[in-house]
Short mmCIF file of C-alpha atoms in Angstrom, two decimals:
data_model
loop_
_atom_site.label_atom_id
_atom_site.label_comp_id
_atom_site.label_asym_id
_atom_site.label_seq_id
_atom_site.Cartn_x
_atom_site.Cartn_y
_atom_site.Cartn_z
CA ASP A 1 6.87 5.50 17.57
CA THR A 2 6.30 1.76 17.66
CA GLY A 3 4.77 1.67 14.11
CA VAL A 4 1.73 -0.09 12.82
CA SER A 5 1.25 -3.60 14.20
CA GLN A 6 -1.01 -6.36 12.98
CA ASP A 7 -2.17 -9.59 14.67
CA PRO A 8 -1.92 -12.34 13.82
CA ARG A 9 0.87 -12.47 11.26
CA HIS A 10 -0.31 -15.68 9.76
CA LYS A 11 -3.77 -17.56 9.84
CA ILE A 12 -4.75 -20.82 8.33
CA THR A 13 -8.40 -21.64 8.28
CA LYS A 14 -10.88 -23.82 6.65
CA ARG A 15 -13.39 -22.68 4.26
CA GLY A 16 -16.57 -21.55 5.87
CA GLN A 17 -14.91 -20.37 9.01
CA ASN A 18 -14.88 -16.86 10.36
CA VAL A 19 -11.74 -14.96 11.00
CA THR A 20 -10.72 -11.73 12.60
CA PHE A 21 -7.68 -9.68 12.30
CA ARG A 22 -6.54 -6.67 14.38
CA CYS A 23 -4.57 -3.64 13.47
CA ASP A 24 -2.93 -1.15 15.81
CA PRO A 25 -2.06 2.09 14.19
CA ILE A 26 0.38 4.61 15.11
CA SER A 27 -0.88 6.41 18.19
CA GLU A 28 -1.57 9.87 16.93
CA HIS A 29 -2.89 8.88 13.54
CA ASN A 30 -6.54 9.63 12.80
CA ARG A 31 -6.81 7.61 9.70
CA LEU A 32 -6.64 3.88 9.35
CA TYR A 33 -6.81 1.90 6.09
CA TRP A 34 -7.31 -1.76 5.23
CA TYR A 35 -5.95 -3.27 1.98
CA ARG A 36 -5.64 -6.59 0.47
CA GLN A 37 -2.68 -7.88 -1.57
CA THR A 38 -2.58 -11.06 -3.59
CA LEU A 39 0.68 -12.69 -4.86
CA GLY A 40 2.33 -10.53 -7.59
CA GLN A 41 -0.02 -7.63 -7.33
CA GLY A 42 -0.11 -4.27 -5.47
CA PRO A 43 -2.36 -3.63 -2.51
CA GLU A 44 -6.03 -3.00 -3.30
CA PHE A 45 -7.92 -0.67 -1.09
CA LEU A 46 -10.75 -2.15 1.11
CA THR A 47 -11.97 0.43 3.44
CA TYR A 48 -10.79 3.31 5.68
CA PHE A 49 -11.72 5.05 8.99
CA GLN A 50 -11.45 8.69 10.11
CA ASN A 51 -11.39 8.23 13.75
CA GLU A 52 -14.13 5.79 14.49
CA ALA A 53 -16.09 6.75 11.39
CA GLN A 54 -15.99 4.25 8.49
CA LEU A 55 -15.91 6.79 5.44
CA GLU A 56 -15.51 4.53 2.47
CA LYS A 57 -15.73 1.02 1.44
CA SER A 58 -14.37 -0.54 -1.78
CA ARG A 59 -16.58 -2.81 -4.03
CA LEU A 60 -14.04 -5.49 -3.19
CA LEU A 61 -15.47 -5.49 0.40
CA SER A 62 -18.41 -7.98 0.13
CA ASP A 63 -21.17 -8.53 2.60
CA ARG A 64 -18.94 -11.16 4.38
CA PHE A 65 -16.38 -8.63 5.33
CA SER A 66 -16.78 -6.08 8.13
CA ALA A 67 -14.36 -3.71 9.66
CA GLU A 68 -14.74 -1.68 12.95
CA ARG A 69 -12.76 0.94 14.81
CA PRO A 70 -14.92 1.29 17.92
CA LYS A 71 -12.85 3.83 19.88
CA GLY A 72 -10.86 5.38 17.00
CA SER A 73 -7.84 3.63 17.95
CA PHE A 74 -7.24 -0.08 16.92
CA SER A 75 -9.41 -1.72 14.21
CA THR A 76 -10.63 -5.22 13.45
CA LEU A 77 -11.41 -6.70 10.08
CA GLU A 78 -13.78 -9.77 10.14
CA ILE A 79 -14.29 -12.23 7.25
CA GLN A 80 -17.33 -14.45 7.62
CA ARG A 81 -17.75 -17.81 5.83
CA THR A 82 -14.23 -17.58 4.40
CA GLU A 83 -13.78 -18.76 0.73
CA GLN A 84 -10.49 -20.00 -0.84
CA GLY A 85 -10.54 -16.60 -2.88
CA ASP A 86 -10.01 -14.81 0.25
CA SER A 87 -6.57 -16.15 0.58
CA ALA A 88 -4.34 -13.07 0.59
CA MET A 89 -2.14 -10.68 2.66
CA TYR A 90 -4.29 -8.28 4.51
CA LEU A 91 -2.46 -4.92 5.03
CA CYS A 92 -3.36 -2.19 7.52
CA ALA A 93 -1.94 1.38 7.29
CA SER A 94 -2.47 4.54 9.12
CA SER A 95 -1.91 8.30 8.56
CA GLN A 96 -2.30 11.62 10.30
CA GLY A 97 -5.08 12.55 8.06
CA TRP A 98 -5.53 15.55 5.60
CA ALA A 99 -2.54 17.50 6.74
CA GLU A 100 -0.15 14.63 6.15
CA GLU A 101 -1.25 11.93 3.74
CA THR A 102 1.72 9.50 3.88
CA GLN A 103 0.47 6.04 4.89
CA TYR A 104 2.54 3.88 7.18
CA PHE A 105 2.05 0.14 6.73
CA GLY A 106 1.99 -2.74 9.15
CA PRO A 107 3.54 -6.02 8.21
CA GLY A 108 0.36 -7.67 7.15
CA THR A 109 -1.73 -10.68 8.17
CA ARG A 110 -1.35 -13.59 5.57
CA LEU A 111 -4.44 -15.65 5.43
CA LEU A 112 -4.77 -19.05 3.81
CA VAL A 113 -8.13 -20.64 3.39
CA LEU A 114 -8.06 -24.32 2.78
CA GLY B 1 -11.27 5.84 -11.89
CA ASP B 2 -7.71 6.54 -10.92
CA SER B 3 -5.03 3.99 -11.95
CA VAL B 4 -1.26 3.44 -11.95
CA THR B 5 0.76 1.48 -14.46
CA GLN B 6 4.32 0.29 -13.83
CA MET B 7 6.85 -1.45 -16.13
CA GLU B 8 6.63 -5.05 -15.82
CA GLY B 9 9.33 -7.00 -14.07
CA PRO B 10 11.36 -8.74 -13.02
CA VAL B 11 14.24 -6.25 -13.62
CA THR B 12 17.70 -7.78 -13.13
CA LEU B 13 20.79 -5.48 -13.03
CA SER B 14 24.34 -5.78 -12.07
CA GLU B 15 25.75 -3.98 -8.96
CA GLU B 16 26.41 -0.20 -9.84
CA ALA B 17 24.21 -0.20 -12.88
CA PHE B 18 21.72 2.67 -13.52
CA LEU B 19 17.97 1.94 -12.59
CA THR B 20 14.92 3.31 -14.23
CA ILE B 21 11.36 1.91 -13.38
CA ASN B 22 8.77 3.57 -15.26
CA CYS B 23 5.44 4.65 -13.68
CA THR B 24 2.58 6.44 -15.26
CA TYR B 25 -0.76 7.40 -13.76
CA THR B 26 -4.41 8.30 -14.55
CA ALA B 27 -6.22 10.56 -12.09
CA THR B 28 -9.07 12.90 -12.14
CA GLY B 29 -7.75 15.10 -9.52
CA TYR B 30 -4.38 16.42 -8.53
CA PRO B 31 -2.79 13.36 -6.77
CA SER B 32 0.23 13.04 -4.65
CA LEU B 33 2.67 10.34 -5.84
CA PHE B 34 4.54 7.86 -3.83
CA TRP B 35 7.10 5.07 -4.27
CA TYR B 36 6.90 2.28 -1.84
CA VAL B 37 9.46 -0.60 -1.45
CA GLN B 38 8.93 -3.92 -0.13
CA TYR B 39 12.02 -5.83 0.90
CA PRO B 40 11.80 -9.72 1.18
CA GLY B 41 9.74 -10.70 4.24
CA GLU B 42 9.07 -7.14 5.31
CA GLY B 43 6.14 -4.73 4.99
CA LEU B 44 5.76 -1.78 2.70
CA GLN B 45 7.94 1.13 3.33
CA LEU B 46 7.71 4.75 2.00
CA LEU B 47 10.71 5.38 -0.25
CA LEU B 48 9.89 8.84 -1.38
CA LYS B 49 7.06 11.03 -2.44
CA ALA B 50 5.98 14.17 -4.33
CA THR B 51 2.87 16.20 -3.84
CA LYS B 52 2.65 18.61 -6.75
CA ALA B 53 3.81 19.00 -10.24
CA ASP B 54 7.70 19.40 -10.91
CA ASP B 55 8.44 18.16 -7.30
CA LYS B 56 11.29 15.80 -6.91
CA GLY B 57 11.26 13.18 -4.18
CA SER B 58 14.47 11.60 -3.14
CA ASN B 59 15.73 9.16 -0.51
CA LYS B 60 18.57 6.71 -0.20
CA GLY B 61 19.96 7.63 -3.65
CA PHE B 62 16.72 7.14 -5.42
CA GLU B 63 14.85 10.01 -7.19
CA ALA B 64 11.55 10.65 -8.96
CA THR B 65 10.14 13.76 -10.48
CA TYR B 66 6.29 14.51 -10.74
CA ARG B 67 5.67 15.17 -14.41
CA LYS B 68 2.20 16.38 -14.80
CA GLU B 69 2.65 16.85 -18.62
CA THR B 70 3.40 13.30 -19.13
CA THR B 71 1.53 11.90 -16.11
CA SER B 72 4.68 10.10 -14.95
CA PHE B 73 6.69 9.54 -11.80
CA HIS B 74 9.73 7.44 -12.98
CA LEU B 75 11.93 6.06 -10.25
CA GLU B 76 15.71 6.30 -10.90
CA LYS B 77 18.95 5.39 -9.09
CA GLY B 78 22.47 6.04 -10.46
CA SER B 79 24.18 2.98 -8.92
CA VAL B 80 22.25 0.15 -7.57
CA GLN B 81 23.43 -2.13 -4.73
CA VAL B 82 22.55 -5.76 -3.97
CA SER B 83 20.64 -4.46 -1.00
CA ASP B 84 18.15 -2.67 -3.34
CA SER B 85 16.69 -5.92 -4.43
CA ALA B 86 13.10 -5.71 -3.55
CA VAL B 87 9.66 -4.98 -5.05
CA TYR B 88 8.82 -1.31 -5.75
CA PHE B 89 5.40 -0.13 -6.04
CA CYS B 90 4.18 3.29 -7.50
CA ALA B 91 1.09 4.69 -5.83
CA LEU B 92 -1.14 7.79 -5.87
CA SER B 93 -3.24 9.39 -3.37
CA ASP B 94 -6.18 11.47 -4.68
CA ASP B 95 -8.36 13.76 -2.70
CA ASN B 96 -11.31 12.68 -4.77
CA TYR B 97 -10.98 9.10 -3.36
CA GLY B 98 -10.64 10.07 0.33
CA GLN B 99 -6.91 9.78 0.02
CA ASN B 100 -6.85 5.96 -0.23
CA PHE B 101 -4.01 4.79 -2.16
CA VAL B 102 -4.20 3.26 -5.65
CA PHE B 103 -1.05 1.01 -6.19
CA GLY B 104 0.61 -0.20 -9.27
CA PRO B 105 1.29 -3.88 -9.53
CA GLY B 106 4.84 -3.62 -8.46
CA THR B 107 8.18 -4.17 -10.24
CA ARG B 108 10.51 -6.80 -8.76
CA LEU B 109 14.21 -5.65 -8.82
CA SER B 110 17.00 -8.20 -8.54
CA VAL B 111 20.56 -6.73 -8.33
CA LEU B 112 23.48 -9.18 -8.83
CA PRO B 113 26.81 -8.73 -7.35
#
């Protein structure tokens, strides 16, 4: 069990640029979640996948955000035309699904938009 | 919608003191309840969980009991150590929301030697 991994761990970009983050879940986990965490706050749900299907998206996920999980394994989260307000820690988590709901979190990708 | 409220921090205790971090929730369904811990520079780790009323979750000396009548899941430890210094998050998972987690804002604990 190698755990959930995320890449990159840190990203600094200029406003208006596009960024893409990758998450590799625990291999046998069907569900994959994305969260955003700002300083001093708890993680806020963005979206989740059951295998390759994106089943739910939060209102926090504006049109500039898109997530994919093309083969039901790793996932990518892209932010287009980044804004300073996008600066946050982006967390990925995975779980086995309905039978076991405990989510296991990756170390996160810290984004800073200048 | 569902929500989680935690006592505000930071909480500062001396080593071997008793710890309580309050957590209350609002949910439309029958949620499972969790405590996650985030040590400095690390990712979120599951500390303990309870899936139904009156269940008690426990791990590493920490305990929390799922109290449906008071909609609470308070975290307790009888004797804290310096190594317990971290941010603690209460969270719920509700079937009505596809099992995505709703987190509280976190409570920072500092334990002094």
